[in-house]
Tab-separated table of C-alpha atoms and ligand atoms in Angstrom:
chain	number	residue	atom	x	y	z
E	140	MET	CA	6.232	-10.327	-11.785
E	141	LEU	CA	4.526	-6.990	-10.866
E	142	THR	CA	6.198	-4.095	-12.203
E	143	VAL	CA	5.706	-0.653	-10.290
E	144	ASP	CA	6.660	3.072	-11.793
E	145	ILE	CA	6.409	5.417	-9.336
E	146	LEU	CA	6.390	9.562	-10.618
E	147	THR	CA	7.271	11.689	-8.043
E	148	VAL	CA	9.319	15.086	-7.063
E	149	LEU	CA	10.427	13.309	-3.882
E	150	PRO	CA	12.089	9.849	-5.133
E	151	GLU	CA	14.520	10.105	-1.652
E	152	LEU	CA	11.097	9.715	0.278
E	153	LEU	CA	10.769	6.302	-1.374
E	154	GLU	CA	14.056	4.892	-2.153
E	155	SER	CA	14.393	3.612	1.712
E	156	PRO	CA	10.972	2.225	1.976
E	157	MET	CA	11.867	0.368	-1.233
E	158	SER	CA	14.988	-1.395	-0.183
E	159	HIS	CA	14.830	-2.896	2.867
E	160	SER	CA	13.120	-6.325	4.551
E	161	ILE	CA	10.578	-7.731	2.118
E	162	MET	CA	10.070	-5.305	-0.149
E	163	LYS	CA	13.887	-5.684	-0.778
E	164	ARG	CA	13.343	-9.423	-0.778
E	165	ALA	CA	10.567	-9.529	-3.509
E	166	GLN	CA	12.685	-7.435	-5.545
E	167	ASP	CA	15.729	-9.871	-5.221
E	168	LYS	CA	13.456	-12.425	-5.883
E	169	GLY	CA	12.914	-11.322	-9.257
E	170	LEU	CA	8.900	-10.922	-8.146
E	171	LEU	CA	8.892	-7.198	-7.868
E	172	GLN	CA	10.353	-4.349	-10.027
E	173	VAL	CA	10.177	-0.827	-8.267
E	174	ARG	CA	11.045	2.231	-10.655
E	175	ILE	CA	11.179	5.393	-9.045
E	176	HIS	CA	10.925	8.301	-11.790
E	177	GLN	CA	11.652	11.834	-10.823
E	178	LEU	CA	8.869	13.732	-12.657
E	179	ARG	CA	11.224	16.551	-13.122
E	180	LYS	CA	13.056	15.018	-15.798
E	181	TRP	CA	9.844	16.002	-18.054
E	182	ALA	CA	9.785	19.255	-16.927
E	183	VAL	CA	8.483	22.340	-18.931
E	184	ASN	CA	11.917	24.319	-18.724
E	185	LYS	CA	15.445	24.158	-17.993
E	186	TYR	CA	14.483	25.333	-14.055
E	187	GLY	CA	12.739	21.896	-13.365
E	188	MET	CA	9.003	23.562	-13.581
E	189	VAL	CA	6.592	20.803	-12.755
E	190	ASP	CA	3.343	23.044	-11.208
E	191	ASP	CA	1.948	26.567	-11.906
E	192	TYR	CA	-0.387	28.628	-10.135
E	193	GLN	CA	-4.392	27.427	-9.884
E	194	TYR	CA	-6.864	29.139	-12.449
E	195	GLY	CA	-9.423	30.853	-10.534
E	196	GLY	CA	-6.789	32.113	-8.022
E	197	GLY	CA	-6.171	31.049	-4.223
E	198	ALA	CA	-3.223	29.302	-2.566
E	199	GLY	CA	-1.244	26.661	-3.654
E	200	MET	CA	0.337	25.254	-6.985
E	201	VAL	CA	-0.936	22.443	-9.140
E	202	MET	CA	0.621	20.142	-10.956
E	203	MET	CA	0.720	20.395	-14.585
E	204	CYS	CA	-0.634	18.367	-17.306
E	205	GLU	CA	2.269	18.372	-19.808
E	206	PRO	CA	5.051	16.891	-17.214
E	207	LEU	CA	2.791	14.519	-16.486
E	208	ALA	CA	0.957	13.386	-19.560
E	209	ASN	CA	4.439	13.204	-21.263
E	210	ALA	CA	6.205	11.036	-18.380
E	211	ILE	CA	3.151	8.714	-18.779
E	212	ASP	CA	3.317	8.487	-22.561
E	213	GLU	CA	6.981	7.652	-22.351
E	214	LEU	CA	6.494	5.511	-19.474
E	215	GLN	CA	4.275	2.911	-21.353
E	216	SER	CA	5.834	3.147	-24.734
E	217	ASP	CA	7.181	-0.393	-23.911
E	218	GLY	CA	3.266	-1.748	-23.194
E	219	ALA	CA	0.273	0.062	-21.549
E	220	PHE	CA	-0.307	0.116	-17.479
E	221	ASP	CA	-2.973	-2.023	-16.208
E	222	GLU	CA	-3.897	0.615	-13.358
E	223	ILE	CA	-2.524	4.087	-13.459
E	224	ILE	CA	-3.173	5.347	-9.996
E	225	TYR	CA	-3.092	8.602	-8.056
E	226	MET	CA	-2.435	9.032	-4.482
E	227	THR	CA	-5.117	11.226	-2.910
E	228	PRO	CA	-6.945	11.984	-0.080
E	229	ASP	CA	-10.592	12.296	-1.780
E	230	GLY	CA	-9.389	8.817	-3.438
E	231	ARG	CA	-11.201	5.257	-2.292
E	232	ARG	CA	-10.095	4.070	0.962
E	233	PHE	CA	-7.122	1.712	0.670
E	234	ASP	CA	-7.813	-1.840	2.214
E	235	GLN	CA	-6.530	-5.682	2.274
E	236	ARG	CA	-9.044	-6.246	-0.697
E	237	MET	CA	-7.682	-3.979	-3.097
E	238	ALA	CA	-4.060	-4.733	-2.046
E	239	ASN	CA	-5.052	-8.685	-3.255
E	240	GLY	CA	-6.408	-7.055	-6.548
E	241	LEU	CA	-3.306	-4.877	-7.241
E	242	SER	CA	-0.984	-7.599	-6.446
E	243	LEU	CA	-2.244	-9.632	-9.194
E	244	LYS	CA	-1.121	-6.926	-12.090
E	245	GLY	CA	1.463	-6.747	-14.340
E	246	LYS	CA	2.324	-3.310	-14.683
E	247	ILE	CA	1.094	-0.290	-12.615
E	248	LEU	CA	1.695	3.251	-12.592
E	249	ILE	CA	1.408	5.412	-9.180
E	250	ILE	CA	1.549	9.081	-9.296
E	251	CYS	CA	2.215	10.978	-6.050
E	252	GLY	CA	0.905	14.227	-5.723
E	253	HIS	CA	2.114	17.729	-4.372
E	254	TYR	CA	0.703	20.865	-3.178
E	255	LYS	CA	-2.852	21.444	-4.281
E	256	GLY	CA	-2.838	18.333	-6.343
E	257	ILE	CA	-2.716	17.284	-10.123
E	258	ASP	CA	-4.436	19.199	-13.090
E	259	ASP	CA	-7.684	17.292	-13.522
E	260	ARG	CA	-7.525	16.993	-16.591
E	261	ILE	CA	-4.959	14.039	-15.342
E	262	ARG	CA	-7.187	12.571	-13.360
E	263	GLN	CA	-9.775	12.230	-16.088
E	264	ARG	CA	-7.753	11.199	-19.136
E	265	TYR	CA	-5.078	9.095	-17.684
E	266	VAL	CA	-5.812	7.632	-14.038
E	267	THR	CA	-7.747	4.518	-13.819
E	268	LYS	CA	-7.652	4.474	-9.869
E	269	GLU	CA	-7.565	6.861	-7.004
E	270	ILE	CA	-6.507	5.780	-3.673
E	271	SER	CA	-6.686	7.204	0.199
E	272	ILE	CA	-4.680	5.432	2.721
E	273	GLY	CA	-7.220	6.977	5.220
E	274	ASP	CA	-9.052	10.127	6.371
E	275	TYR	CA	-5.969	12.573	6.800
E	276	VAL	CA	-3.818	14.818	4.865
E	277	LEU	CA	-0.238	13.918	4.202
E	278	SER	CA	2.345	16.545	2.574
E	279	GLY	CA	2.442	14.365	-0.638
E	280	GLY	CA	1.588	10.871	-2.125
E	281	GLU	CA	4.880	9.301	-1.280
E	282	LEU	CA	4.616	8.085	2.375
E	283	ALA	CA	0.896	6.836	1.135
E	284	ALA	CA	1.817	5.370	-2.485
E	285	ALA	CA	5.155	3.452	0.031
E	286	VAL	CA	2.240	2.278	1.892
E	287	VAL	CA	0.289	0.480	-0.962
E	288	VAL	CA	3.396	-0.719	-2.691
E	289	ASP	CA	4.387	-2.655	0.826
E	290	ALA	CA	0.728	-4.158	1.553
E	291	ILE	CA	0.833	-5.001	-2.324
E	292	GLY	CA	4.218	-6.485	-2.665
E	293	ARG	CA	4.142	-8.892	0.033
E	294	LEU	CA	1.146	-10.561	-1.247
E	295	ILE	CA	2.604	-11.489	-4.934
E	296	PRO	CA	2.674	-15.234	-4.615
E	297	GLY	CA	6.505	-16.570	-3.676
E	298	VAL	CA	7.369	-13.342	-1.667
E	299	LEU	CA	6.219	-14.749	1.605
E	300	ASN	CA	7.769	-17.905	2.791
E	301	ASP	CA	5.450	-20.626	5.071
E	302	GLU	CA	6.952	-18.418	8.243
E	303	THR	CA	5.508	-15.331	7.334
E	304	SER	CA	2.216	-16.149	5.118
E	305	ALA	CA	0.210	-13.594	4.248
E	306	LEU	CA	-2.683	-16.072	5.128
E	307	THR	CA	-2.814	-15.542	8.780
E	308	ASP	CA	-2.654	-11.684	8.521
E	309	SER	CA	-5.147	-9.669	10.157
E	310	PHE	CA	-7.768	-8.402	7.521
E	311	GLN	CA	-7.050	-11.328	5.019
E	312	ASP	CA	-10.463	-13.139	5.991
E	313	ASN	CA	-12.028	-10.364	7.535
E	314	LEU	CA	-10.769	-10.948	11.083
E	315	LEU	CA	-8.171	-9.369	13.394
E	316	ALA	CA	-4.997	-11.513	13.570
E	317	PRO	CA	-5.185	-13.425	17.112
E	318	PRO	CA	-2.536	-12.801	19.556
E	319	VAL	CA	0.899	-14.347	19.806
E	320	TYR	CA	3.374	-15.285	21.953
E	321	THR	CA	6.951	-16.464	22.433
E	322	ARG	CA	9.206	-17.739	25.260
E	323	PRO	CA	9.527	-17.361	27.814
E	324	ALA	CA	6.194	-19.442	28.944
E	325	GLU	CA	5.932	-17.311	32.335
E	326	PHE	CA	7.094	-13.549	32.164
E	327	ARG	CA	6.399	-11.959	35.643
E	328	ASP	CA	3.399	-12.731	36.769
E	329	MET	CA	1.743	-13.855	32.973
E	330	LYS	CA	1.440	-17.335	31.499
E	331	VAL	CA	1.192	-18.270	27.812
E	332	PRO	CA	-2.436	-19.831	27.596
E	333	ASP	CA	-2.138	-23.791	28.246
E	334	ILE	CA	-3.435	-24.732	24.774
E	335	LEU	CA	-0.479	-23.315	23.016
E	336	LEU	CA	1.862	-25.198	25.127
E	337	GLN	CA	0.140	-28.532	24.610
E	338	GLY	CA	0.999	-28.622	21.085
E	339	ASP	CA	-2.379	-30.251	19.846
E	340	PRO	CA	-2.355	-28.302	16.281
E	341	LYS	CA	-6.382	-28.918	15.846
E	342	LYS	CA	-7.216	-27.603	19.045
E	343	VAL	CA	-4.703	-24.654	18.701
E	344	GLU	CA	-6.225	-23.582	15.334
E	345	GLU	CA	-9.739	-23.435	16.862
E	346	TRP	CA	-8.373	-21.480	19.766
E	347	ARG	CA	-6.867	-18.832	17.465
E	348	TYR	CA	-9.987	-18.506	15.227
E	349	GLU	CA	-11.992	-17.991	18.399
E	350	GLN	CA	-9.552	-15.208	19.868
E	351	ALA	CA	-9.482	-13.981	16.418
E	352	LEU	CA	-13.179	-13.786	16.312
E	353	GLN	CA	-13.420	-12.285	19.690
E	354	ARG	CA	-10.549	-9.635	18.866
E	355	THR	CA	-12.516	-8.766	15.522
E	356	ARG	CA	-16.361	-8.335	17.772
E	357	GLU	CA	-14.713	-6.533	20.174
E	358	ARG	CA	-12.453	-4.191	18.148
E	359	ARG	CA	-13.746	-3.868	14.696
E	360	PRO	CA	-17.384	-5.131	14.695
E	361	ASP	CA	-17.610	-3.551	11.184
E	362	LEU	CA	-15.616	-5.965	9.913
E	363	LEU	CA	-18.087	-8.719	10.568
E	364	GLN	CA	-20.745	-6.432	9.563
E	365	ASP	CA	-18.939	-6.659	5.985
E	366	GLU	CA	-19.389	-10.139	5.525
E	367	GLU	CA	-23.188	-10.319	5.484
Z	445	ADE	N1	-2.199	12.326	-0.287
Z	445	ADE	C1	-2.070	13.207	0.843
Z	445	ADE	N2	-2.582	13.074	1.680
Z	445	ADE	C2	-3.277	11.287	1.185
Z	445	ADE	C3	-4.055	10.283	1.962
Z	445	ADE	N3	-4.850	10.101	3.085
Z	445	ADE	N4	-3.711	9.169	0.946
Z	445	ADE	C4	-2.957	9.346	-0.259
Z	445	ADE	N5	-2.628	9.871	-0.633
Z	445	ADE	C5	-2.447	11.282	0.052
């Protein structure tokens, strides 16, 4: 069972992605618990203030220490987090290996930043992992957090069944996934490769591996490099 607490000023952005498809199934099965918290609950005044001007001047607000620290302290009063993650474009680039590692944890917190980001003292004192989902800037950490929780959630043992097994996903063995086909065997002038129709599981497996290798060589040779 993995519990993910998420701190955000925009819970609405996270509610839908966490309530459908495999994320829903993981929670229904009791294998994943996602709790979305409105940071303003820990605001410094009755107006819901959680951000302030930055020292030194410059455009853009900074998320204050106090609401974040109080929220974190309260959320771990029933047990410390294994990881406190801050979503930020200057974090480490998220990949399948990181997802695998996080799927084995018990209790994690994800902080979604907004505006210019969070006061650096929270990063120094509390945050254990800083994650970026790619080299581009989003308006906030919520969509990035949704990506991370989705990628992690489907890897928790028991969430996927054989049909949806993560073992055959792209990246799971540092290879892209092979092409797939379904009925009909012939569509317009395009045929499904014979080997898939012949029903020899060993040949199919070999073909898929070859195709995966070829795709990876063509599209992502860097993945093969990483193996060495
Ligand atoms: N917040 C804003 N941009 C982001 C990114 N690329 N990854 C993670 N969090 C972000």
